[in-house]
């Protein structure tokens, strides 16, 4: 069973990276078939070594692991600065910078045309602001990688080094670094929040749980996909601790509303027409009723889960299936080549499940070794 889980996580990890290997090297004259075969050998061969020869990393101390994360963060920063996101066909960096700039100049951050603005909820702009003031919003990704390192170490120290290697060597993550896109960073933030909540909710004290709820509302106010993650966890927590679930939910609603209401008061018409709810719904290629039903279903699924580990695995699987279904609609309408090679579908959305899948892989590798 553990070996099967490990193979499933490896296959999903491989599929996500393969999309980027197929799409981008061809622009530099590299044969996509040869690149795909090489990548397959690299991934499955590397995973085999990580599982069968774990002695080089399983006994690393916490101090050594943090030194590894710091060294890689420096290398990623150097690598990121070699790329000009303006010449790469990913508008997310420029649109985020534009939105923060609009806010600083007292202008509404969303408008027409809808795809000419960033789709994020308000608190993502707040998170980006310090790095904007430092001169490069891309620094947010470097900071998020360091948080990811902490999350992976906290998840399982004995496989943390392997998880860090998987993250850094994923073509999807490297693409995020080169383009200064923030999809992976957003999911790292959500994953780190869940780990914090799970750790502190166990203390079962009302005030800290409510404070965590307020903090969670801010995390919700980044991207709509976080609603799916929180729905799974809320269902799980409702079974485990109804009082804590109710307090946490109150904090989420209050804090999230506090970030939304100012923009409704500013310009409700533009907010509902061009704002993050409408924009992000358009990006999913599904209608609002389907999304609402899907969230209700994953909440029920979360209620049926009986372990924290199952919550992480469910989040990773649901995020992957949701993005795959969205891509499937685009492929059905426009064809596979147009969806991927002509960018009718943004394959960087497959970075949503990546941190969760890597944590799942780490746990499966740990169990397989044991």
C-alpha positions as MATLAB code, in Angstrom:
seq = 'XXXXXXXXXXXXXXXXXXXXXXXXXXXXXXXXXXXXXXXXXXXXXXXXXXXXXXXXXXXXXXXXXXXXXXXXXXXXXXXXXXXXXXXXXXXXXXXXXXXXXXXXXXXXXXXXXXXXXXXXXXXXXXXXXXXXXXXXXXXXXXXXXXXXXXXXXXXXXXXXXXXXXXXXXXXXXXXXXXXXXXXXXXXXXXXXXXXXXXXXXXXXXXXXXXXXXXXXXXXXXXXXXXXXXXXXXXXXXXXXXXXXXXXXXXXXXXXXXXXXXXXXXXXXXXXXXXXXXXXXXXXXXXXXXXXXXXXXXXXXXXXXXXXXXXXXXXXXXXXXXXXXXXXXXXXXXXXXXXXXXXXXXXXXXXXXXXXXXXXXXXXXXXXXXX';
ca = [
       0.000    0.000    0.000;
       2.745    2.474    0.926;
       4.670    1.628   -2.237;
       1.540    2.254   -4.314;
       1.021    5.644   -2.661;
       4.638    6.515   -3.315;
       4.257    5.620   -6.994;
       1.078    7.688   -7.290;
       2.753   10.759   -5.785;
       5.795   10.265   -8.008;
       3.582    9.967  -11.100;
       1.652   13.157  -10.236;
       4.893   15.004   -9.550;
       6.275   13.744  -12.862;
       3.144   14.768  -14.785;
       3.258   18.330  -13.465;
       6.917   18.738  -14.378;
       6.413   17.039  -17.745;
       3.978   19.733  -18.887;
       6.719   22.346  -18.503;
       9.372   20.092  -20.050;
       7.175   19.567  -23.120;
       6.164   23.214  -23.511;
       9.229   25.353  -22.904;
      12.433   23.570  -24.082;
      11.015   23.343  -27.617;
      11.274   27.139  -27.821;
      15.036   26.706  -27.588;
      15.238   24.008  -30.224;
      15.182   21.018  -27.848;
      13.209   18.005  -29.049;
      10.259   17.565  -26.645;
      10.267   13.769  -26.974;
      13.940   13.519  -26.031;
      13.428   16.012  -23.205;
      10.453   14.036  -21.891;
      12.342   10.736  -21.935;
      15.296   12.339  -20.197;
      13.037   13.877  -17.589;
      11.298   10.533  -16.963;
      14.637    8.813  -16.384;
      15.720   11.665  -14.110;
      12.575   11.627  -11.958;
      12.015    7.903  -11.562;
      15.714    7.175  -11.250;
      16.137    9.944   -8.695;
      13.140    8.844   -6.652;
      14.436    5.273   -6.630;
      17.760    6.487   -5.224;
      16.009    8.661   -2.633;
      13.947    5.725   -1.409;
      16.550    2.946   -1.574;
      19.623    4.931   -0.521;
      18.243    7.318    2.110;
      21.229    7.273    4.436;
      22.687   10.493    3.000;
      19.749   12.629    4.141;
      17.594   10.901    6.753;
      19.948   11.631    9.652;
      20.455   15.317    8.916;
      20.135   17.576   11.937;
      17.646   20.448   12.016;
      20.547   22.908   11.856;
      21.947   21.256    8.741;
      18.531   21.254    7.072;
      18.070   24.984    7.713;
      21.532   25.632    6.328;
      20.487   23.725    3.191;
      17.326   25.817    2.832;
      19.270   29.066    3.281;
      21.933   28.092    0.733;
      19.311   27.088   -1.841;
      17.372   30.326   -1.218;
      20.505   32.331   -2.065;
      21.034   30.299   -5.244;
      17.390   30.747   -6.235;
      17.668   34.500   -5.718;
      20.741   34.649   -7.950;
      18.989   32.530  -10.576;
      15.808   34.614  -10.422;
      17.708   37.839  -11.035;
      19.058   36.411  -14.308;
      15.575   36.472  -15.851;
      13.556   39.461  -16.968;
       9.882   38.559  -16.373;
       8.864   41.219  -18.892;
      10.150   39.092  -21.781;
       8.562   35.852  -20.515;
       4.960   35.272  -21.506;
       3.563   35.159  -17.984;
       1.757   38.321  -16.983;
       1.200   37.445  -13.323;
       4.263   39.319  -12.046;
       3.523   42.495  -13.989;
      -0.159   42.464  -13.057;
       0.616   42.040   -9.356;
       3.063   44.924   -9.523;
       0.437   46.977  -11.354;
      -2.224   46.261   -8.706;
       0.049   47.218   -5.810;
       1.072   50.362   -7.646;
      -2.583   51.288   -8.263;
      -3.409   50.877   -4.579;
      -0.465   53.003   -3.500;
      -1.694   55.745   -5.830;
      -5.260   55.532   -4.526;
      -6.748   53.743   -7.539;
      -9.018   50.704   -7.655;
      -6.863   47.568   -8.240;
      -9.320   45.736  -10.520;
     -10.963   46.971  -13.701;
     -11.639   46.549  -17.417;
     -10.407   44.577  -19.250;
     -10.788   41.945  -16.561;
      -7.740   39.939  -17.670;
      -5.675   43.109  -17.709;
      -5.605   43.079  -13.909;
      -4.434   40.633  -11.269;
      -7.118   38.255   -9.991;
      -5.948   38.046   -6.372;
      -7.993   38.910   -3.324;
      -6.875   42.011   -1.376;
      -4.525   40.484    1.174;
      -2.249   39.097   -1.549;
      -1.518   42.698   -2.487;
      -0.712   43.444    1.163;
       1.722   40.518    1.280;
       3.391   41.721   -1.900;
       3.724   45.319   -0.676;
       6.933   44.949    1.435;
       8.718   43.236   -1.448;
       7.406   45.865   -3.870;
       8.946   48.535   -1.637;
      12.218   46.576   -1.604;
      12.267   46.820   -5.382;
      11.251   43.333   -6.565;
       7.997   41.514   -5.790;
       9.788   38.330   -6.842;
      11.475   38.343   -3.436;
       8.133   37.083   -2.128;
       8.902   33.759   -3.830;
      12.278   33.472   -2.143;
      10.676   34.142    1.223;
       7.985   31.561    0.469;
      10.647   28.977   -0.390;
      12.201   29.477    3.029;
       8.762   29.007    4.596;
       8.357   25.878    2.463;
      11.639   24.588    3.858;
      10.307   25.052    7.398;
       7.035   23.337    6.436;
       8.821   20.322    4.959;
      11.144   20.027    7.956;
       8.159   20.314   10.292;
       6.250   17.671    8.296;
       8.944   14.993    8.567;
      12.566   15.729    9.401;
      13.838   12.386    8.106;
      12.581   13.010    4.570;
      12.777   16.817    4.585;
      15.987   16.976    2.542;
      14.426   14.764   -0.136;
      11.288   16.927   -0.181;
      13.345   20.097   -0.543;
      15.231   18.540   -3.457;
      11.961   17.523   -5.134;
      10.582   21.041   -4.822;
      13.691   22.807   -6.098;
      14.198   20.426   -9.028;
      10.589   20.594  -10.208;
      10.424   22.384  -13.592;
       7.128   23.879  -12.435;
       8.728   25.501   -9.391;
      11.751   26.689  -11.379;
       9.350   28.256  -13.874;
       7.699   30.076  -10.983;
      11.081   31.434   -9.910;
      12.040   32.537  -13.427;
       8.724   34.313  -14.045;
       8.246   35.528  -10.461;
       4.800   33.956  -10.460;
       3.210   33.440   -7.064;
       1.073   30.305   -7.347;
       3.384   28.002   -5.379;
       4.048   30.753   -2.830;
       0.315   31.095   -2.196;
      -0.066   27.361   -1.573;
       2.969   27.269    0.705;
       1.302   29.987    2.767;
      -1.936   27.973    2.986;
      -0.084   24.772    3.891;
       1.973   26.540    6.572;
      -1.236   27.972    8.029;
      -2.873   24.532    8.250;
       0.161   23.142   10.051;
       0.089   26.049   12.508;
      -3.628   25.599   13.154;
      -3.368   21.854   13.645;
      -0.572   22.383   16.156;
      -2.324   25.094   18.195;
      -5.921   23.851   18.022;
      -4.785   20.825   20.020;
      -4.278   23.187   22.997;
      -8.065   23.771   22.833;
      -8.070   27.377   24.093;
     -10.696   29.740   22.696;
      -8.666   32.956   22.364;
      -5.736   31.458   20.388;
      -8.163   29.588   18.118;
     -10.095   32.782   17.370;
      -6.827   34.605   16.664;
      -5.899   31.778   14.272;
      -9.281   32.260   12.660;
      -8.554   35.945   12.089;
      -5.196   35.005   10.593;
      -6.876   32.398    8.396;
      -9.293   34.968    7.010;
      -6.283   36.867    5.695;
      -4.956   33.692    4.065;
      -8.391   33.211    2.495;
      -8.096   36.734    1.133;
      -5.358   35.721   -1.296;
      -6.844   33.304   -3.853;
     -10.178   31.557   -4.205;
      -8.554   28.126   -4.352;
      -7.749   28.488   -0.648;
     -11.491   28.076   -0.002;
     -11.192   24.465   -1.175;
      -8.301   23.758    1.200;
     -10.074   25.356    4.142;
     -13.337   23.528    3.346;
     -11.547   20.189    3.625;
      -9.894   21.144    6.912;
     -13.068   22.646    8.390;
     -14.977   19.439    7.690;
     -12.237   17.406    9.342;
     -12.067   19.724   12.373;
     -15.855   19.764   12.747;
     -15.777   16.031   13.455;
     -12.765   16.296   15.759;
     -13.710   19.431   17.708;
     -16.995   21.205   16.943;
     -16.328   24.124   19.257;
     -12.909   24.823   17.764;
     -14.349   24.541   14.246;
     -17.072   27.087   15.043;
     -14.620   29.550   16.623;
     -12.189   29.165   13.743;
     -14.935   29.702   11.161;
     -16.111   32.876   12.911;
     -12.569   34.225   12.758;
     -12.253   33.331    9.068;
     -15.504   35.070    8.148;
     -14.815   38.191   10.195;
     -11.256   38.658    8.953;
     -12.038   37.854    5.324;
     -14.991   40.251    5.353;
     -12.771   42.973    6.807;
     -10.555   42.768    3.715;
     -13.480   42.758    1.268;
     -15.897   45.355    2.687;
     -13.615   48.381    2.113;
     -13.535   47.622   -1.611;
     -17.305   47.096   -1.720;
     -17.740   50.509   -0.116;
     -15.173   51.973   -2.520;
     -16.857   50.739   -5.725;
     -19.260   47.800   -5.385;
     -20.144   47.811   -9.073;
     -16.578   47.439  -10.282;
     -15.754   44.978   -7.512;
     -18.503   42.544   -8.525;
     -17.977   43.074  -12.256;
     -14.181   42.939  -12.461;
     -13.018   41.920   -8.985;
     -11.479   38.678   -7.714;
     -14.703   36.653   -7.373;
     -15.688   37.185  -11.006;
     -12.127   37.034  -12.336;
     -11.122   33.851  -10.545;
     -14.402   32.160  -11.433;
     -13.706   32.915  -15.103;
     -10.253   31.365  -14.777;
     -11.701   28.052  -13.517;
     -13.846   27.583  -16.666;
     -16.692   26.396  -14.382;
     -19.888   28.195  -13.359;
     -20.550   29.480   -9.871;
     -23.146   26.848   -8.954;
     -20.732   24.051   -9.818;
     -18.011   25.628   -7.666;
     -20.436   26.045   -4.741;
     -21.533   22.415   -5.027;
     -17.949   21.247   -5.278;
     -16.990   23.153   -2.110;
     -19.936   21.601   -0.271;
     -18.848   18.148   -1.443;
     -15.237   18.581   -0.312;
     -16.479   19.859    3.060;
     -18.456   16.621    3.473;
     -15.406   14.657    2.369;
     -13.312   16.482    4.961;
     -15.860   15.511    7.628;
     -15.260   11.852    6.725;
     -11.478   12.095    7.167;
      -9.982   10.775   10.374;
      -6.370   11.965   10.331;
      -4.337   15.097    9.693;
      -2.335   13.196    7.108;
      -5.516   12.381    5.201;
      -6.382   16.100    5.127;
      -3.081   16.957    3.422;
      -3.471   14.109    0.953;
      -7.065   15.118    0.191;
      -6.042   18.738   -0.431;
      -3.280   17.684   -2.814;
      -5.519   15.265   -4.694;
      -8.452   17.678   -4.947;
      -6.272   20.546   -6.136;
      -4.721   18.323   -8.792;
      -8.074   16.970   -9.965;
      -9.608   20.449  -10.015;
      -6.843   21.880  -12.188;
      -6.834   18.769  -14.414;
     -10.608   19.067  -14.909;
     -10.270   22.735  -15.831;
      -7.542   21.882  -18.336;
      -9.714   19.071  -19.688;
     -12.464   21.559  -20.559;
      -9.978   23.722  -22.469;
      -8.514   20.678  -24.248;
     -12.033   19.535  -25.212;
     -12.854   22.967  -26.626;
      -9.571   23.913  -28.305;
      -7.464   20.752  -28.544;
      -4.399   19.572  -26.635;
      -1.831   21.517  -28.666;
      -3.718   24.800  -28.339;
      -4.356   24.255  -24.634;
      -0.714   23.665  -23.756;
       1.584   24.941  -26.488;
      -0.544   27.983  -27.401;
      -1.259   28.797  -23.737;
      -5.032   28.596  -23.932;
      -4.649   27.016  -20.492;
      -2.171   28.279  -17.905;
      -0.268   25.150  -16.863;
       1.261   27.017  -13.916;
      -2.021   26.312  -12.094;
      -0.657   22.807  -11.586;
       1.630   24.436   -9.023;
      -1.412   24.610   -6.731;
      -1.160   20.964   -5.609;
       2.648   20.738   -5.780;
       3.538   21.531   -2.099;
       0.798   19.197   -0.820;
       1.882   16.392   -3.145;
       5.493   16.717   -2.016;
       4.466   16.470    1.656;
       2.394   13.391    0.756;
       5.376   11.905   -1.076;
       7.585   12.485    1.956;
       5.214   10.644    4.264;
       4.837    7.775    1.790;
       8.620    7.538    1.426;
       8.990    7.474    5.210;
       6.426    4.671    5.548;
       7.895    2.690    2.673;
      11.335    2.851    4.219;
       9.969    1.806    7.603;
];
